[in-house]
Amino acid sequence: MSVVALVPAAGRGERLGYGMPKALVPVNGVPLLTRAVQGLFASGQVQHVVIAAPPSDVDQVHTATASLAPAGGAVHVLSGGSERTDSVRLALDHALRVIPDTSIVLVHDAARAFTPPEVIAGVVAAVRGGYDAVIPVLPVADTIKQVDEAGVVVSTPDRAALRVVQTPQGFRAETLRAAYRSGIAATDDAGLVEKNGVPVHTVPGHPHAMKITTPFDLAVAEALFSGGQE
């Protein structure tokens, strides 16, 4: 039974200011997407990676990732959709059609290119252990305020019960397929599954799984992982 990672990478990444798809922006000379795919395969758990790329950059993405798969594995590249959920849906449909023994599906952000392989393996192990949906998380370090439309604080949630969510998010293949067929909407795949009535389990995340979205994030990553240390 195959573990398949879906990587929605069709975003243009305007906030990084590179004039190219965010997934292809380099960190110390290596594109974010390349690093993300390398990490997935380095976990020793993923057999296939399905990338939803910008339609105009499918060939470039294929060139950057095709050689990364280990023996017996493969990288699949297809055109993504206009929204992240569209890209995940397209990648999921492709996986279930082309890789019929898909049993576990991961959804991973290319922007979290430095997620340690042990986090990825931990998510897969938890799904294999019987959970339908699993996400890596970190405790919230800052105080959080809930505000109204005027910006006035209405409550201060107890941060002890709050978590920062990372990727990859892992699911039994049928669980994620059912959630996407439900017609409901959410800001992430775990939220979609949760709204579909499925409990979501958590495992420890890692600070290195930071999301690289802004030029500041990029500068931090280049400093933190200089010299190829990851």
mmCIF file of C-alpha atoms in Angstrom:
data_model
loop_
_atom_site.group_PDB
_atom_site.id
_atom_site.type_symbol
_atom_site.label_atom_id
_atom_site.label_comp_id
_atom_site.label_asym_id
_atom_site.label_seq_id
_atom_site.Cartn_x
_atom_site.Cartn_y
_atom_site.Cartn_z
ATOM 1 C CA MET A 1 0.000 0.000 0.000
ATOM 2 C CA SER A 2 1.409 3.362 -1.059
ATOM 3 C CA VAL A 3 1.915 6.568 0.876
ATOM 4 C CA VAL A 4 1.388 9.473 -1.512
ATOM 5 C CA ALA A 5 2.300 13.098 -0.781
ATOM 6 C CA LEU A 6 0.335 15.856 -2.508
ATOM 7 C CA VAL A 7 2.170 19.170 -2.887
ATOM 8 C CA PRO A 8 -0.022 22.094 -4.006
ATOM 9 C CA ALA A 9 2.577 24.388 -5.556
ATOM 10 C CA ALA A 10 0.649 26.513 -8.046
ATOM 11 C CA GLY A 11 0.852 29.751 -6.019
ATOM 12 C CA ARG A 12 2.598 32.736 -7.598
ATOM 13 C CA GLY A 13 4.237 33.880 -4.356
ATOM 14 C CA GLU A 14 3.961 37.631 -4.917
ATOM 15 C CA ARG A 15 4.878 38.386 -1.300
ATOM 16 C CA LEU A 16 8.352 36.927 -1.822
ATOM 17 C CA GLY A 17 8.932 39.372 -4.663
ATOM 18 C CA TYR A 18 10.941 37.011 -6.874
ATOM 19 C CA GLY A 19 8.769 37.219 -9.987
ATOM 20 C CA MET A 20 8.452 33.429 -10.089
ATOM 21 C CA PRO A 21 6.272 30.739 -8.488
ATOM 22 C CA LYS A 22 6.947 30.604 -4.751
ATOM 23 C CA ALA A 23 7.790 26.909 -4.905
ATOM 24 C CA LEU A 24 10.681 27.609 -7.288
ATOM 25 C CA VAL A 25 12.250 30.385 -5.208
ATOM 26 C CA PRO A 26 15.729 29.221 -4.161
ATOM 27 C CA VAL A 27 17.095 29.038 -0.633
ATOM 28 C CA ASN A 28 20.883 28.973 -0.837
ATOM 29 C CA GLY A 29 20.606 27.932 -4.476
ATOM 30 C CA VAL A 30 18.055 25.122 -4.110
ATOM 31 C CA PRO A 31 14.348 25.699 -4.887
ATOM 32 C CA LEU A 32 11.897 25.364 -2.011
ATOM 33 C CA LEU A 33 9.988 22.682 -3.909
ATOM 34 C CA THR A 34 13.115 20.609 -4.486
ATOM 35 C CA ARG A 35 13.936 20.720 -0.779
ATOM 36 C CA ALA A 36 10.374 19.822 0.171
ATOM 37 C CA VAL A 37 10.291 16.805 -2.139
ATOM 38 C CA GLN A 38 13.715 15.671 -0.934
ATOM 39 C CA GLY A 39 12.439 15.779 2.657
ATOM 40 C CA LEU A 40 9.363 13.740 1.804
ATOM 41 C CA PHE A 41 11.396 10.957 0.225
ATOM 42 C CA ALA A 42 14.069 11.183 2.958
ATOM 43 C CA SER A 43 11.408 10.190 5.497
ATOM 44 C CA GLY A 44 11.560 6.674 4.049
ATOM 45 C CA GLN A 45 7.765 6.531 4.090
ATOM 46 C CA VAL A 46 6.658 8.223 0.863
ATOM 47 C CA GLN A 47 6.585 6.319 -2.430
ATOM 48 C CA HIS A 48 4.970 8.930 -4.694
ATOM 49 C CA VAL A 49 4.826 12.726 -4.734
ATOM 50 C CA VAL A 50 2.127 14.462 -6.793
ATOM 51 C CA ILE A 51 2.868 18.134 -7.453
ATOM 52 C CA ALA A 52 0.191 20.577 -8.617
ATOM 53 C CA ALA A 53 2.294 23.171 -10.447
ATOM 54 C CA PRO A 54 1.477 26.510 -12.089
ATOM 55 C CA PRO A 55 0.117 25.607 -15.554
ATOM 56 C CA SER A 56 2.822 27.681 -17.246
ATOM 57 C CA ASP A 57 5.621 26.016 -15.274
ATOM 58 C CA VAL A 58 4.789 22.304 -15.397
ATOM 59 C CA ASP A 59 7.864 21.474 -17.485
ATOM 60 C CA GLN A 60 10.169 23.502 -15.238
ATOM 61 C CA VAL A 61 8.786 21.851 -12.116
ATOM 62 C CA HIS A 62 9.160 18.429 -13.687
ATOM 63 C CA THR A 63 12.795 19.181 -14.543
ATOM 64 C CA ALA A 64 13.488 20.328 -10.979
ATOM 65 C CA THR A 65 11.988 17.262 -9.300
ATOM 66 C CA ALA A 66 11.887 14.243 -11.625
ATOM 67 C CA SER A 67 15.254 12.875 -10.529
ATOM 68 C CA LEU A 68 14.493 13.063 -6.797
ATOM 69 C CA ALA A 69 12.418 9.899 -6.512
ATOM 70 C CA PRO A 70 14.125 6.807 -5.078
ATOM 71 C CA ALA A 71 13.991 3.416 -6.743
ATOM 72 C CA GLY A 72 10.394 2.263 -6.919
ATOM 73 C CA GLY A 73 9.045 5.767 -6.389
ATOM 74 C CA ALA A 74 7.953 8.547 -8.696
ATOM 75 C CA VAL A 75 7.238 12.252 -8.937
ATOM 76 C CA HIS A 76 4.063 13.201 -10.810
ATOM 77 C CA VAL A 77 3.599 16.789 -12.007
ATOM 78 C CA LEU A 78 0.290 18.203 -13.200
ATOM 79 C CA SER A 79 -1.314 21.602 -13.707
ATOM 80 C CA GLY A 80 -2.715 23.061 -10.511
ATOM 81 C CA GLY A 81 -5.859 25.086 -9.984
ATOM 82 C CA SER A 82 -6.519 28.738 -9.248
ATOM 83 C CA GLU A 83 -6.933 28.089 -5.507
ATOM 84 C CA ARG A 84 -5.012 25.819 -3.136
ATOM 85 C CA THR A 85 -8.048 23.591 -2.572
ATOM 86 C CA ASP A 86 -8.431 23.182 -6.333
ATOM 87 C CA SER A 87 -4.816 22.051 -6.575
ATOM 88 C CA VAL A 88 -5.204 19.557 -3.730
ATOM 89 C CA ARG A 89 -8.362 18.160 -5.296
ATOM 90 C CA LEU A 90 -6.678 17.758 -8.683
ATOM 91 C CA ALA A 91 -3.635 16.080 -7.114
ATOM 92 C CA LEU A 92 -5.813 13.792 -4.998
ATOM 93 C CA ASP A 93 -7.902 12.742 -7.998
ATOM 94 C CA HIS A 94 -4.709 12.014 -9.938
ATOM 95 C CA ALA A 95 -3.255 9.941 -7.101
ATOM 96 C CA LEU A 96 -6.359 7.838 -6.630
ATOM 97 C CA ARG A 97 -6.667 7.270 -10.368
ATOM 98 C CA VAL A 98 -3.021 6.582 -11.250
ATOM 99 C CA ILE A 99 -1.814 4.995 -7.989
ATOM 100 C CA PRO A 100 -4.689 2.643 -7.106
ATOM 101 C CA ASP A 101 -3.034 1.200 -3.989
ATOM 102 C CA THR A 102 -2.883 4.622 -2.315
ATOM 103 C CA SER A 103 -3.718 4.104 1.351
ATOM 104 C CA ILE A 104 -2.294 7.174 3.104
ATOM 105 C CA VAL A 105 -2.255 10.687 1.681
ATOM 106 C CA LEU A 106 -0.099 13.542 2.934
ATOM 107 C CA VAL A 107 -0.727 17.158 1.984
ATOM 108 C CA HIS A 108 2.464 19.189 2.278
ATOM 109 C CA ASP A 109 3.308 22.840 1.660
ATOM 110 C CA ALA A 110 6.379 23.432 -0.497
ATOM 111 C CA ALA A 111 6.869 26.583 1.592
ATOM 112 C CA ARG A 112 7.649 24.313 4.579
ATOM 113 C CA ALA A 113 10.675 23.042 2.724
ATOM 114 C CA PHE A 114 12.767 22.279 5.800
ATOM 115 C CA THR A 115 10.302 20.051 7.618
ATOM 116 C CA PRO A 116 12.484 17.331 9.176
ATOM 117 C CA PRO A 117 11.971 13.834 7.743
ATOM 118 C CA GLU A 118 11.233 12.519 11.246
ATOM 119 C CA VAL A 119 8.162 14.767 11.470
ATOM 120 C CA ILE A 120 6.907 13.360 8.174
ATOM 121 C CA ALA A 121 7.559 9.810 9.372
ATOM 122 C CA GLY A 122 5.742 10.564 12.629
ATOM 123 C CA VAL A 123 2.630 11.704 10.794
ATOM 124 C CA VAL A 124 2.612 8.560 8.636
ATOM 125 C CA ALA A 125 3.164 6.324 11.669
ATOM 126 C CA ALA A 126 0.201 7.873 13.461
ATOM 127 C CA VAL A 127 -2.110 7.290 10.482
ATOM 128 C CA ARG A 128 -0.828 3.740 10.161
ATOM 129 C CA GLY A 129 -1.517 3.350 13.876
ATOM 130 C CA GLY A 130 -5.223 3.891 13.348
ATOM 131 C CA TYR A 131 -5.919 7.625 13.214
ATOM 132 C CA ASP A 132 -7.928 8.913 10.253
ATOM 133 C CA ALA A 133 -6.353 12.380 10.278
ATOM 134 C CA VAL A 134 -3.074 13.589 11.793
ATOM 135 C CA ILE A 135 -1.384 16.994 11.908
ATOM 136 C CA PRO A 136 1.998 18.132 13.301
ATOM 137 C CA VAL A 137 1.675 21.018 15.752
ATOM 138 C CA LEU A 138 3.690 23.302 18.026
ATOM 139 C CA PRO A 139 2.577 25.080 21.201
ATOM 140 C CA VAL A 140 1.636 28.752 20.836
ATOM 141 C CA ALA A 141 4.321 30.987 22.353
ATOM 142 C CA ASP A 142 2.525 34.335 22.041
ATOM 143 C CA THR A 143 -0.567 35.608 23.786
ATOM 144 C CA ILE A 144 -3.518 35.511 21.376
ATOM 145 C CA LYS A 145 -6.334 38.059 21.308
ATOM 146 C CA GLN A 146 -9.703 37.717 19.609
ATOM 147 C CA VAL A 147 -10.952 41.057 18.280
ATOM 148 C CA ASP A 148 -14.162 42.351 16.736
ATOM 149 C CA GLU A 149 -14.536 44.149 13.395
ATOM 150 C CA ALA A 150 -13.471 47.435 14.994
ATOM 151 C CA GLY A 151 -10.272 45.890 16.335
ATOM 152 C CA VAL A 152 -11.451 45.862 19.938
ATOM 153 C CA VAL A 153 -10.379 42.863 22.030
ATOM 154 C CA VAL A 154 -13.335 40.659 22.954
ATOM 155 C CA SER A 155 -11.474 37.732 24.543
ATOM 156 C CA THR A 156 -8.070 36.244 25.357
ATOM 157 C CA PRO A 157 -8.042 32.503 24.639
ATOM 158 C CA ASP A 158 -5.994 30.285 26.931
ATOM 159 C CA ARG A 159 -2.898 29.619 24.852
ATOM 160 C CA ALA A 160 -2.236 26.370 26.726
ATOM 161 C CA ALA A 161 -4.965 24.807 24.587
ATOM 162 C CA LEU A 162 -3.828 26.415 21.319
ATOM 163 C CA ARG A 163 -1.468 24.963 18.727
ATOM 164 C CA VAL A 164 0.280 26.181 15.583
ATOM 165 C CA VAL A 165 -0.437 23.780 12.723
ATOM 166 C CA GLN A 166 2.248 22.656 10.276
ATOM 167 C CA THR A 167 2.457 20.201 7.391
ATOM 168 C CA PRO A 168 2.437 17.515 6.164
ATOM 169 C CA GLN A 169 -1.101 16.758 7.232
ATOM 170 C CA GLY A 170 -1.815 13.047 6.931
ATOM 171 C CA PHE A 171 -5.042 11.179 6.192
ATOM 172 C CA ARG A 172 -6.408 7.821 5.276
ATOM 173 C CA ALA A 173 -7.022 8.212 1.560
ATOM 174 C CA GLU A 174 -10.746 7.553 1.871
ATOM 175 C CA THR A 175 -11.070 10.111 4.679
ATOM 176 C CA LEU A 176 -9.624 12.919 2.577
ATOM 177 C CA ARG A 177 -11.566 11.891 -0.515
ATOM 178 C CA ALA A 178 -14.843 11.928 1.446
ATOM 179 C CA ALA A 179 -14.050 15.382 2.843
ATOM 180 C CA TYR A 180 -13.395 16.799 -0.612
ATOM 181 C CA ARG A 181 -16.589 15.271 -1.931
ATOM 182 C CA SER A 182 -18.631 16.810 0.897
ATOM 183 C CA GLY A 183 -18.808 20.278 -0.647
ATOM 184 C CA ILE A 184 -17.819 22.047 2.574
ATOM 185 C CA ALA A 185 -15.000 24.607 2.836
ATOM 186 C CA ALA A 186 -12.141 25.170 5.282
ATOM 187 C CA THR A 187 -8.813 26.973 5.472
ATOM 188 C CA ASP A 188 -6.788 23.753 5.511
ATOM 189 C CA ASP A 189 -7.275 20.072 4.804
ATOM 190 C CA ALA A 190 -7.488 19.087 8.464
ATOM 191 C CA GLY A 191 -10.191 21.695 8.958
ATOM 192 C CA LEU A 192 -12.098 20.232 6.031
ATOM 193 C CA VAL A 193 -11.888 16.749 7.506
ATOM 194 C CA GLU A 194 -12.838 18.075 10.943
ATOM 195 C CA LYS A 195 -15.946 19.791 9.531
ATOM 196 C CA ASN A 196 -16.820 16.459 7.940
ATOM 197 C CA GLY A 197 -17.036 14.910 11.417
ATOM 198 C CA VAL A 198 -13.629 13.205 11.635
ATOM 199 C CA PRO A 199 -11.454 13.691 14.761
ATOM 200 C CA VAL A 200 -8.003 15.098 13.995
ATOM 201 C CA HIS A 201 -5.059 13.764 16.029
ATOM 202 C CA THR A 202 -1.869 15.756 16.673
ATOM 203 C CA VAL A 203 1.811 14.809 16.772
ATOM 204 C CA PRO A 204 4.803 17.017 17.633
ATOM 205 C CA GLY A 205 5.938 19.394 14.909
ATOM 206 C CA HIS A 206 9.310 21.104 14.636
ATOM 207 C CA PRO A 207 10.516 24.748 14.437
ATOM 208 C CA HIS A 208 12.338 23.953 11.186
ATOM 209 C CA ALA A 209 8.954 23.379 9.541
ATOM 210 C CA MET A 210 8.496 27.146 9.396
ATOM 211 C CA LYS A 211 6.455 28.466 6.480
ATOM 212 C CA ILE A 212 8.475 30.632 4.101
ATOM 213 C CA THR A 213 6.092 33.307 2.850
ATOM 214 C CA THR A 214 7.798 36.708 3.085
ATOM 215 C CA PRO A 215 11.276 38.055 2.285
ATOM 216 C CA PHE A 216 11.982 38.054 6.042
ATOM 217 C CA ASP A 217 11.127 34.336 6.257
ATOM 218 C CA LEU A 218 13.406 33.693 3.297
ATOM 219 C CA ALA A 219 16.277 35.583 4.917
ATOM 220 C CA VAL A 220 15.818 33.617 8.142
ATOM 221 C CA ALA A 221 15.851 30.310 6.242
ATOM 222 C CA GLU A 222 18.969 31.258 4.288
ATOM 223 C CA ALA A 223 20.768 32.176 7.509
ATOM 224 C CA LEU A 224 19.516 29.170 9.459
ATOM 225 C CA PHE A 225 20.289 26.618 6.771
ATOM 226 C CA SER A 226 23.441 28.096 5.277
ATOM 227 C CA GLY A 227 26.174 25.674 4.387
ATOM 228 C CA GLY A 228 23.628 22.957 3.572
ATOM 229 C CA GLN A 229 22.869 22.275 7.238
ATOM 230 C CA GLU A 230 19.245 21.228 7.665
#
